[in-house]
């Protein structure tokens, strides 16, 4: 029998508790336990005037931004609508039932002003990271580093030739930020190579075809994570080239040491971090084991002997060729000795022309040159250490653990929907990457430290 409501009459008074209407297993309840914004007022106080009308509560704006990044709400206009309608979001933002949601334009005004001037979003990220450390989720034993390309808010069809540069009339906040980072080694000074195209809307974004398909303008988000629980220890925004990503790795490691006293015993990364200079920096300056494949292009593909076929004699400081002859740094005596190390940090070991002329292996060694030369980096000791580590069982484990940082990038793009930036300029990229990393750490805290089940009174 079909039921029908009869005599429906509105009550004169309602008793409504927002607390009871938010499910116990909702994500906002899980992350709310770890959101401590008690210090942001003191952090922002120097950037507010002592007179005038009261501003929008900065804690409210931060809570709303966390909702947006935790739940993949990319538009601030839509975020305001969702917070207005969703009871769980209202509860998390401490708005109650009748609290007024600020206009979406308020976020832009504060982001370009007080939030960036005070580096608030960096402060927020480090506050959540400190909570992770306090809860024992960061071991500090093994770190992994990697970078991922994020498309910039710039149309690939509207790029201009890189050699032509920007027009003198180009103006805007993104252009000003681009000019400000021209000398920054993480952006403009990372390479002397002129990009093929520049975006007038966001000139700091780098034109790249690294994904193999259509080229696009992009930034790189760089993560340094603790592999024990995949907690993001640091995040850095750079231009989308390898040299800048290596610099970001150094900055993040030094910052984790200086600010949180985290000294990793080993660092895991791909071959982009396997240059001789990077390996030497890890081994000699910080005593970190490089669980990184060595970036080495010495393997020959024309059938002749590669550098690996020559044995280095450390005591004699010479290479021994397959025929048993020595290759030394200097075979001739000069009135004015030439430097043994070139500007790229490479030493050249040369065989004697007399030995090579009489050698039966010359067609397989140096068929087109009078004598064989072997380059050796001044940081070859660190490279040898990385090669030795690559043959251990610990290295196999590290290669498996390193995938955790790639999983975080997949989560960033698929779940948090950050596959394309919404803000422009280097500062916009930093803001988005800091908020996204904060959201990922909060979600990780909620997952690893579930709240105790609530027992209703009898």
Tab-separated table of C-alpha atoms in Angstrom:
chain	number	residue	atom	x	y	z
A	1	UNK	CA	0.000	0.000	0.000
A	2	UNK	CA	1.432	3.346	-1.032
A	3	UNK	CA	1.850	5.785	1.816
A	4	UNK	CA	0.954	9.445	1.671
A	5	UNK	CA	1.868	12.283	3.981
A	6	UNK	CA	-1.188	14.051	5.329
A	7	UNK	CA	-1.598	17.091	7.477
A	8	UNK	CA	1.909	18.398	6.764
A	9	UNK	CA	2.405	21.493	8.854
A	10	UNK	CA	5.596	23.429	9.425
A	11	UNK	CA	6.804	23.461	12.992
A	12	UNK	CA	7.079	26.761	14.764
A	13	UNK	CA	10.469	25.898	16.215
A	14	UNK	CA	13.269	23.613	14.992
A	15	UNK	CA	16.088	22.065	16.903
A	16	UNK	CA	18.969	21.506	14.478
A	17	UNK	CA	22.518	20.465	15.352
A	18	UNK	CA	25.093	20.799	12.582
A	19	UNK	CA	27.415	18.592	14.610
A	20	UNK	CA	24.974	15.649	14.408
A	21	UNK	CA	24.471	15.984	10.664
A	22	UNK	CA	28.138	15.517	9.717
A	23	UNK	CA	28.812	11.761	9.366
A	24	UNK	CA	31.434	10.339	11.705
A	25	UNK	CA	33.380	8.887	8.779
A	26	UNK	CA	33.410	12.032	6.657
A	27	UNK	CA	36.846	13.210	5.516
A	28	UNK	CA	36.347	16.690	6.994
A	29	UNK	CA	36.062	15.145	10.465
A	30	UNK	CA	39.208	13.112	9.890
A	31	UNK	CA	41.355	16.052	8.777
A	32	UNK	CA	39.863	18.592	11.194
A	33	UNK	CA	41.774	16.952	14.064
A	34	UNK	CA	45.062	17.909	12.404
A	35	UNK	CA	44.278	21.446	11.241
A	36	UNK	CA	45.856	23.842	13.721
A	37	UNK	CA	45.402	27.448	12.605
A	38	UNK	CA	45.960	29.015	15.999
A	39	UNK	CA	49.185	30.681	14.887
A	40	UNK	CA	48.112	32.275	11.613
A	41	UNK	CA	46.726	35.424	13.255
A	42	UNK	CA	50.064	36.185	14.871
A	43	UNK	CA	51.788	35.309	11.593
A	44	UNK	CA	49.574	37.717	9.620
A	45	UNK	CA	49.292	40.509	12.192
A	46	UNK	CA	52.107	42.681	10.716
A	47	UNK	CA	50.298	42.687	7.368
A	48	UNK	CA	46.976	44.069	8.645
A	49	UNK	CA	46.168	47.660	9.526
A	50	UNK	CA	45.317	48.592	13.097
A	51	UNK	CA	42.391	50.730	11.937
A	52	UNK	CA	39.487	50.354	9.527
A	53	UNK	CA	36.763	47.765	9.122
A	54	UNK	CA	37.425	44.179	10.230
A	55	UNK	CA	38.525	41.956	7.374
A	56	UNK	CA	37.288	38.521	6.381
A	57	UNK	CA	38.592	36.025	8.922
A	58	UNK	CA	41.830	34.584	7.433
A	59	UNK	CA	41.175	31.275	9.223
A	60	UNK	CA	37.889	30.963	7.322
A	61	UNK	CA	39.630	31.540	3.988
A	62	UNK	CA	42.340	28.990	4.770
A	63	UNK	CA	39.773	26.391	5.827
A	64	UNK	CA	37.832	26.971	2.625
A	65	UNK	CA	40.994	26.601	0.529
A	66	UNK	CA	41.790	23.332	2.312
A	67	UNK	CA	38.311	22.067	1.470
A	68	UNK	CA	38.856	22.996	-2.159
A	69	UNK	CA	42.219	21.219	-2.473
A	70	UNK	CA	41.276	18.180	-0.385
A	71	UNK	CA	38.161	17.531	-2.467
A	72	UNK	CA	39.449	18.618	-5.875
A	73	UNK	CA	37.279	21.728	-6.203
A	74	UNK	CA	39.403	23.737	-8.599
A	75	UNK	CA	37.250	26.848	-9.019
A	76	UNK	CA	37.026	29.321	-6.139
A	77	UNK	CA	33.641	30.489	-7.415
A	78	UNK	CA	32.360	26.920	-7.238
A	79	UNK	CA	34.091	26.452	-3.874
A	80	UNK	CA	32.052	29.292	-2.412
A	81	UNK	CA	28.865	27.677	-3.738
A	82	UNK	CA	29.777	24.266	-2.333
A	83	UNK	CA	30.619	25.644	1.110
A	84	UNK	CA	27.345	27.574	1.090
A	85	UNK	CA	25.308	24.425	0.375
A	86	UNK	CA	27.271	21.584	1.995
A	87	UNK	CA	26.652	21.064	5.724
A	88	UNK	CA	29.944	19.175	6.229
A	89	UNK	CA	31.925	21.989	4.645
A	90	UNK	CA	30.084	24.559	6.777
A	91	UNK	CA	30.931	22.556	9.880
A	92	UNK	CA	34.630	22.368	8.921
A	93	UNK	CA	34.753	26.110	8.157
A	94	UNK	CA	33.020	26.959	11.480
A	95	UNK	CA	30.255	28.815	9.646
A	96	UNK	CA	27.229	27.327	11.333
A	97	UNK	CA	23.888	27.400	9.501
A	98	UNK	CA	23.615	31.122	8.991
A	99	UNK	CA	27.291	32.072	8.514
A	100	UNK	CA	27.961	34.157	5.417
A	101	UNK	CA	30.326	32.708	2.833
A	102	UNK	CA	32.814	35.319	1.522
A	103	UNK	CA	32.820	36.309	-2.135
A	104	UNK	CA	35.230	34.454	-4.403
A	105	UNK	CA	37.084	37.688	-5.245
A	106	UNK	CA	38.247	37.907	-1.618
A	107	UNK	CA	40.620	34.983	-2.190
A	108	UNK	CA	42.397	36.690	-5.094
A	109	UNK	CA	42.833	39.936	-3.179
A	110	UNK	CA	44.333	38.235	-0.142
A	111	UNK	CA	46.442	35.798	-2.137
A	112	UNK	CA	48.152	38.530	-4.125
A	113	UNK	CA	48.628	40.617	-1.009
A	114	UNK	CA	48.912	39.394	2.569
A	115	UNK	CA	49.173	35.663	1.921
A	116	UNK	CA	52.149	35.995	-0.425
A	117	UNK	CA	53.825	38.817	1.454
A	118	UNK	CA	53.750	36.738	4.645
A	119	UNK	CA	54.480	33.399	2.888
A	120	UNK	CA	51.426	32.081	4.700
A	121	UNK	CA	50.874	28.992	2.563
A	122	UNK	CA	54.453	27.870	3.166
A	123	UNK	CA	53.865	28.394	6.889
A	124	UNK	CA	50.674	26.311	6.659
A	125	UNK	CA	52.490	23.469	4.885
A	126	UNK	CA	55.262	23.402	7.490
A	127	UNK	CA	52.726	23.450	10.336
A	128	UNK	CA	51.062	20.309	8.987
A	129	UNK	CA	54.475	18.712	8.343
A	130	UNK	CA	55.482	19.432	11.929
A	131	UNK	CA	52.338	17.591	13.040
A	132	UNK	CA	53.363	14.610	10.887
A	133	UNK	CA	56.791	14.626	12.513
A	134	UNK	CA	55.236	14.923	15.975
A	135	UNK	CA	53.012	11.910	15.284
A	136	UNK	CA	56.067	9.829	14.351
A	137	UNK	CA	55.158	9.442	10.681
A	138	UNK	CA	58.475	10.831	9.405
A	139	UNK	CA	61.408	8.543	10.060
A	140	UNK	CA	64.100	10.535	8.267
A	141	UNK	CA	65.915	7.361	7.201
A	142	UNK	CA	65.167	7.369	3.488
A	143	UNK	CA	64.004	10.221	1.275
A	144	UNK	CA	62.853	10.094	-2.343
A	145	UNK	CA	62.834	13.008	-4.766
A	146	UNK	CA	61.122	13.507	-8.100
A	147	UNK	CA	59.449	16.132	-10.262
A	148	UNK	CA	56.282	16.123	-12.318
A	149	UNK	CA	55.083	18.451	-15.066
A	150	UNK	CA	51.886	20.413	-14.462
A	151	UNK	CA	50.337	22.275	-17.360
A	152	UNK	CA	50.316	26.040	-16.970
A	153	UNK	CA	47.276	28.248	-17.466
A	154	UNK	CA	48.578	29.305	-20.874
A	155	UNK	CA	47.297	28.509	-24.342
A	156	UNK	CA	49.748	26.635	-26.541
A	157	UNK	CA	48.195	28.266	-29.617
A	158	UNK	CA	49.041	31.778	-28.439
A	159	UNK	CA	52.771	31.345	-27.852
A	160	UNK	CA	55.304	33.660	-29.476
A	161	UNK	CA	58.776	32.842	-30.779
A	162	UNK	CA	61.245	32.611	-27.900
A	163	UNK	CA	63.989	34.421	-29.827
A	164	UNK	CA	61.675	37.353	-30.498
A	165	UNK	CA	60.927	37.721	-26.778
A	166	UNK	CA	58.001	39.574	-25.275
A	167	UNK	CA	56.719	42.781	-26.768
A	168	UNK	CA	57.576	45.995	-24.888
A	169	UNK	CA	53.859	46.492	-24.228
A	170	UNK	CA	53.552	43.180	-22.367
A	171	UNK	CA	52.308	43.823	-18.869
A	172	UNK	CA	50.573	42.054	-16.050
A	173	UNK	CA	51.307	40.322	-12.780
A	174	UNK	CA	52.653	37.162	-14.456
A	175	UNK	CA	55.035	39.227	-16.615
A	176	UNK	CA	56.315	41.092	-13.553
A	177	UNK	CA	56.929	37.795	-11.760
A	178	UNK	CA	58.739	36.431	-14.827
A	179	UNK	CA	61.104	39.422	-14.877
A	180	UNK	CA	61.687	39.025	-11.133
A	181	UNK	CA	62.907	35.391	-11.500
A	182	UNK	CA	65.176	35.817	-14.540
A	183	UNK	CA	68.220	35.525	-12.256
A	184	UNK	CA	66.766	32.672	-10.194
A	185	UNK	CA	68.514	29.375	-10.942
A	186	UNK	CA	65.187	27.589	-10.528
A	187	UNK	CA	63.619	29.599	-13.359
A	188	UNK	CA	65.253	32.011	-15.799
A	189	UNK	CA	68.876	31.275	-14.905
A	190	UNK	CA	68.452	27.498	-14.947
A	191	UNK	CA	69.675	27.319	-18.543
A	192	UNK	CA	71.029	29.616	-21.228
A	193	UNK	CA	68.998	27.863	-23.916
A	194	UNK	CA	66.292	30.122	-25.338
A	195	UNK	CA	62.887	28.392	-25.224
A	196	UNK	CA	61.228	27.716	-28.551
A	197	UNK	CA	58.074	29.568	-27.525
A	198	UNK	CA	57.031	32.008	-24.801
A	199	UNK	CA	53.538	32.525	-23.457
A	200	UNK	CA	52.526	36.206	-23.230
A	201	UNK	CA	50.041	35.252	-20.505
A	202	UNK	CA	52.601	33.394	-18.365
A	203	UNK	CA	56.160	33.799	-19.730
A	204	UNK	CA	57.774	31.927	-16.813
A	205	UNK	CA	56.037	28.712	-17.916
A	206	UNK	CA	58.366	26.515	-19.983
A	207	UNK	CA	57.520	25.146	-23.420
A	208	UNK	CA	58.124	21.386	-23.215
A	209	UNK	CA	57.425	18.230	-25.160
A	210	UNK	CA	58.658	15.874	-22.443
A	211	UNK	CA	55.454	13.783	-22.464
A	212	UNK	CA	56.030	12.767	-26.059
A	213	UNK	CA	52.781	14.184	-27.426
A	214	UNK	CA	51.878	17.766	-28.181
A	215	UNK	CA	54.188	20.266	-26.525
A	216	UNK	CA	52.688	22.606	-23.915
A	217	UNK	CA	53.603	25.272	-21.373
A	218	UNK	CA	54.307	23.821	-17.935
A	219	UNK	CA	55.837	24.183	-14.495
A	220	UNK	CA	57.453	21.420	-12.440
A	221	UNK	CA	56.302	20.491	-8.977
A	222	UNK	CA	59.168	18.909	-7.011
A	223	UNK	CA	58.486	16.600	-4.069
A	224	UNK	CA	60.850	15.385	-1.370
A	225	UNK	CA	59.137	12.611	0.579
A	226	UNK	CA	59.918	10.329	3.466
A	227	UNK	CA	59.433	6.851	2.057
A	228	UNK	CA	58.367	5.291	5.362
A	229	UNK	CA	54.818	6.674	5.120
A	230	UNK	CA	55.025	8.767	1.925
A	231	UNK	CA	54.824	12.052	3.832
A	232	UNK	CA	55.771	15.075	1.731
A	233	UNK	CA	58.730	16.651	3.523
A	234	UNK	CA	59.148	19.546	1.100
A	235	UNK	CA	57.755	20.950	-2.135
A	236	UNK	CA	59.255	23.377	-4.623
A	237	UNK	CA	58.042	24.984	-7.854
A	238	UNK	CA	60.513	25.322	-10.732
A	239	UNK	CA	60.610	25.750	-14.459
A	240	UNK	CA	60.164	22.518	-16.381
A	241	UNK	CA	63.787	21.520	-17.106
A	242	UNK	CA	66.153	19.005	-15.505
A	243	UNK	CA	68.748	21.505	-14.251
A	244	UNK	CA	66.117	23.371	-12.240
A	245	UNK	CA	64.751	20.129	-10.783
A	246	UNK	CA	68.217	19.120	-9.531
A	247	UNK	CA	68.610	22.533	-7.889
A	248	UNK	CA	65.188	22.135	-6.270
A	249	UNK	CA	66.273	18.793	-4.797
A	250	UNK	CA	69.290	20.461	-3.176
A	251	UNK	CA	67.178	23.282	-1.784
A	252	UNK	CA	64.604	20.914	-0.335
A	253	UNK	CA	67.196	18.662	1.318
A	254	UNK	CA	69.009	21.617	2.897
A	255	UNK	CA	65.731	23.151	4.050
A	256	UNK	CA	64.612	19.895	5.700
A	257	UNK	CA	67.947	19.756	7.528
A	258	UNK	CA	67.910	23.393	8.632
A	259	UNK	CA	64.261	23.708	9.663
A	260	UNK	CA	63.343	20.225	10.883
A	261	UNK	CA	66.694	18.588	11.660
A	262	UNK	CA	65.944	15.756	9.244
A	263	UNK	CA	69.155	14.106	8.033
A	264	UNK	CA	68.310	11.378	5.504
A	265	UNK	CA	70.659	8.415	5.369
A	266	UNK	CA	69.889	7.765	1.710
A	267	UNK	CA	68.246	9.547	-1.191
A	268	UNK	CA	66.286	7.786	-3.917
A	269	UNK	CA	65.779	9.322	-7.337
A	270	UNK	CA	65.856	8.624	-11.047
A	271	UNK	CA	68.743	9.249	-13.446
A	272	UNK	CA	67.908	12.967	-13.655
A	273	UNK	CA	69.594	13.260	-10.234
A	274	UNK	CA	72.534	11.016	-11.196
A	275	UNK	CA	74.921	13.643	-12.545
A	276	UNK	CA	78.460	13.676	-11.165
A	277	UNK	CA	77.968	17.061	-9.474
A	278	UNK	CA	74.741	15.996	-7.745
A	279	UNK	CA	76.208	12.710	-6.541
A	280	UNK	CA	79.289	14.493	-5.186
A	281	UNK	CA	77.069	17.011	-3.404
A	282	UNK	CA	75.175	14.173	-1.697
A	283	UNK	CA	78.224	12.107	-0.745
A	284	UNK	CA	80.870	14.683	0.136
A	285	UNK	CA	78.835	17.600	1.491
A	286	UNK	CA	76.040	15.778	3.336
A	287	UNK	CA	77.113	12.148	3.695
A	288	UNK	CA	73.942	10.841	2.036
A	289	UNK	CA	74.017	7.505	0.231
A	290	UNK	CA	72.946	8.054	-3.395
A	291	UNK	CA	70.452	5.333	-4.322
A	292	UNK	CA	70.335	6.893	-7.762
A	293	UNK	CA	71.251	5.471	-11.189
A	294	UNK	CA	74.383	7.162	-12.520
A	295	UNK	CA	73.797	9.510	-15.446
A	296	UNK	CA	76.376	8.060	-17.845
A	297	UNK	CA	76.571	8.360	-21.631
A	298	UNK	CA	79.975	6.735	-22.072
A	299	UNK	CA	78.549	3.530	-23.561
A	300	UNK	CA	79.507	3.311	-27.235
A	301	UNK	CA	77.206	1.795	-29.828
A	302	UNK	CA	79.603	1.536	-32.789
A	303	UNK	CA	81.274	-1.689	-31.636
A	304	UNK	CA	84.393	-0.031	-30.188
A	305	UNK	CA	85.500	-0.288	-26.575
A	306	UNK	CA	83.521	1.802	-24.088
A	307	UNK	CA	84.956	3.406	-20.983
A	308	UNK	CA	83.712	0.470	-18.913
A	309	UNK	CA	86.199	-1.756	-20.753
A	310	UNK	CA	89.077	0.235	-19.230
A	311	UNK	CA	90.150	-0.376	-15.619
A	312	UNK	CA	91.089	2.534	-13.364
A	313	UNK	CA	94.219	2.035	-11.236
A	314	UNK	CA	93.751	4.331	-8.266
A	315	UNK	CA	97.334	4.053	-6.976
A	316	UNK	CA	98.887	4.858	-10.343
A	317	UNK	CA	96.135	7.344	-11.248
A	318	UNK	CA	95.883	5.779	-14.683
A	319	UNK	CA	93.532	3.692	-16.806
A	320	UNK	CA	94.546	0.261	-18.068
A	321	UNK	CA	93.301	-0.568	-21.566
A	322	UNK	CA	92.207	-4.076	-22.699
A	323	UNK	CA	95.719	-4.578	-24.129
A	324	UNK	CA	97.338	-3.805	-20.762
A	325	UNK	CA	98.727	-0.356	-21.642
A	326	UNK	CA	98.421	2.703	-19.393
A	327	UNK	CA	96.489	5.867	-20.148
A	328	UNK	CA	97.767	8.806	-18.112
A	329	UNK	CA	96.646	12.407	-17.751
A	330	UNK	CA	99.772	13.767	-19.416
A	331	UNK	CA	102.009	11.993	-21.932
A	332	UNK	CA	104.020	15.058	-22.974
A	333	UNK	CA	105.990	17.650	-21.046
A	334	UNK	CA	105.071	21.250	-21.847
A	335	UNK	CA	107.037	24.399	-21.082
A	336	UNK	CA	103.782	25.903	-19.795
A	337	UNK	CA	101.805	23.017	-18.298
A	338	UNK	CA	98.144	22.924	-19.307
A	339	UNK	CA	95.504	22.489	-16.581
A	340	UNK	CA	94.592	18.886	-15.865
A	341	UNK	CA	90.925	19.694	-15.252
A	342	UNK	CA	88.788	21.550	-17.798
A	343	UNK	CA	85.960	23.994	-17.044
A	344	UNK	CA	83.421	21.132	-17.003
A	345	UNK	CA	85.308	19.319	-14.246
A	346	UNK	CA	86.629	16.586	-16.564
A	347	UNK	CA	90.134	15.092	-16.683
A	348	UNK	CA	91.474	13.473	-19.870
A	349	UNK	CA	93.560	10.285	-19.721
A	350	UNK	CA	95.506	9.666	-22.935
A	351	UNK	CA	97.283	6.624	-24.294
A	352	UNK	CA	100.674	6.815	-25.980
A	353	UNK	CA	100.488	7.078	-29.764
A	354	UNK	CA	103.346	4.598	-30.040
A	355	UNK	CA	101.406	2.041	-27.973
A	356	UNK	CA	98.250	2.529	-30.037
A	357	UNK	CA	100.046	2.299	-33.408
A	358	UNK	CA	101.501	-1.091	-32.523
A	359	UNK	CA	98.343	-2.444	-30.867
A	360	UNK	CA	96.313	-5.173	-32.582
A	361	UNK	CA	93.148	-3.917	-30.851
A	362	UNK	CA	93.349	-0.428	-32.369
A	363	UNK	CA	90.488	-1.077	-34.888
A	364	UNK	CA	88.226	-1.885	-31.925
A	365	UNK	CA	89.533	0.924	-29.712
A	366	UNK	CA	90.335	4.110	-31.641
A	367	UNK	CA	90.060	3.421	-35.394
A	368	UNK	CA	89.665	7.100	-36.363
A	369	UNK	CA	92.040	8.797	-33.897
A	370	UNK	CA	95.823	8.472	-33.314
A	371	UNK	CA	95.413	7.435	-29.671
A	372	UNK	CA	92.612	6.648	-27.235
A	373	UNK	CA	91.371	9.232	-24.700
A	374	UNK	CA	89.266	8.520	-21.617
A	375	UNK	CA	87.409	11.349	-19.791
A	376	UNK	CA	87.040	11.107	-16.028
A	377	UNK	CA	85.061	13.428	-13.790
A	378	UNK	CA	86.650	14.946	-10.708
A	379	UNK	CA	83.579	13.523	-8.915
A	380	UNK	CA	84.122	9.999	-10.191
A	381	UNK	CA	84.505	8.714	-6.637
A	382	UNK	CA	80.890	9.575	-5.889
A	383	UNK	CA	79.837	7.984	-9.181
A	384	UNK	CA	81.715	4.801	-8.257
A	385	UNK	CA	79.948	4.760	-4.889
A	386	UNK	CA	76.551	5.065	-6.601
A	387	UNK	CA	77.483	2.223	-8.977
A	388	UNK	CA	78.513	0.031	-6.033
A	389	UNK	CA	75.219	0.739	-4.223
A	390	UNK	CA	73.305	-0.176	-7.389
A	391	UNK	CA	74.511	-3.767	-7.010
A	392	UNK	CA	73.100	-4.272	-3.503
A	393	UNK	CA	69.788	-5.617	-2.219
A	394	UNK	CA	69.161	-2.283	-0.473
A	395	UNK	CA	69.134	-0.603	-3.873
A	396	UNK	CA	66.428	-2.988	-5.104
A	397	UNK	CA	64.331	-2.025	-2.087
A	398	UNK	CA	64.969	1.656	-2.746
A	399	UNK	CA	63.823	1.361	-6.355
A	400	UNK	CA	60.558	-0.082	-5.111
A	401	UNK	CA	60.115	2.584	-2.420
A	402	UNK	CA	60.841	5.388	-4.871
A	403	UNK	CA	57.562	4.627	-6.637
A	404	UNK	CA	55.727	6.160	-3.683
A	405	UNK	CA	56.565	9.652	-4.899
A	406	UNK	CA	55.179	8.776	-8.341
A	407	UNK	CA	51.991	7.545	-6.661
A	408	UNK	CA	51.682	10.916	-4.943
A	409	UNK	CA	51.881	12.656	-8.315
A	410	UNK	CA	49.166	10.336	-9.651
A	411	UNK	CA	47.012	11.177	-6.617
A	412	UNK	CA	47.706	14.876	-7.158
A	413	UNK	CA	46.454	14.783	-10.736
A	414	UNK	CA	43.667	12.212	-10.568
A	415	UNK	CA	42.108	12.771	-7.144
A	416	UNK	CA	42.952	16.390	-6.345
A	417	UNK	CA	42.452	17.326	-10.032
A	418	UNK	CA	45.675	19.348	-10.201
A	419	UNK	CA	46.659	18.354	-13.722
A	420	UNK	CA	46.536	21.983	-14.863
A	421	UNK	CA	47.267	25.140	-12.896
A	422	UNK	CA	44.573	27.728	-12.369
A	423	UNK	CA	46.877	30.523	-11.193
A	424	UNK	CA	49.568	32.145	-13.314
A	425	UNK	CA	53.169	33.069	-12.664
A	426	UNK	CA	55.820	31.460	-10.423
A	427	UNK	CA	54.018	32.674	-7.300
A	428	UNK	CA	50.749	31.187	-8.486
A	429	UNK	CA	52.469	27.847	-9.086
A	430	UNK	CA	54.040	27.954	-5.603
A	431	UNK	CA	50.658	28.723	-4.004
A	432	UNK	CA	48.945	25.817	-5.718
A	433	UNK	CA	51.741	23.342	-5.049
A	434	UNK	CA	51.952	24.270	-1.359
A	435	UNK	CA	48.185	23.926	-0.861
A	436	UNK	CA	48.074	20.625	-2.744
A	437	UNK	CA	50.980	19.164	-0.735
A	438	UNK	CA	49.322	20.329	2.488
A	439	UNK	CA	46.077	18.633	1.465
A	440	UNK	CA	47.902	15.396	0.641
A	441	UNK	CA	49.646	15.358	4.021
A	442	UNK	CA	46.356	16.010	5.796
A	443	UNK	CA	44.685	13.159	3.960
A	444	UNK	CA	47.642	10.931	4.828
A	445	UNK	CA	47.343	11.863	8.519
A	446	UNK	CA	43.637	11.053	8.439
A	447	UNK	CA	44.346	7.678	6.843
A	448	UNK	CA	47.222	6.599	9.082
A	449	UNK	CA	45.784	7.960	12.349
A	450	UNK	CA	42.060	7.162	12.318
A	451	UNK	CA	39.957	8.577	15.119
A	452	UNK	CA	38.665	6.285	17.814
A	453	UNK	CA	35.079	5.111	17.228
A	454	UNK	CA	32.539	7.148	19.168
A	455	UNK	CA	30.483	5.113	21.636
A	456	UNK	CA	27.020	6.507	22.214
A	457	UNK	CA	25.901	6.626	25.852
A	458	UNK	CA	23.526	3.869	26.969
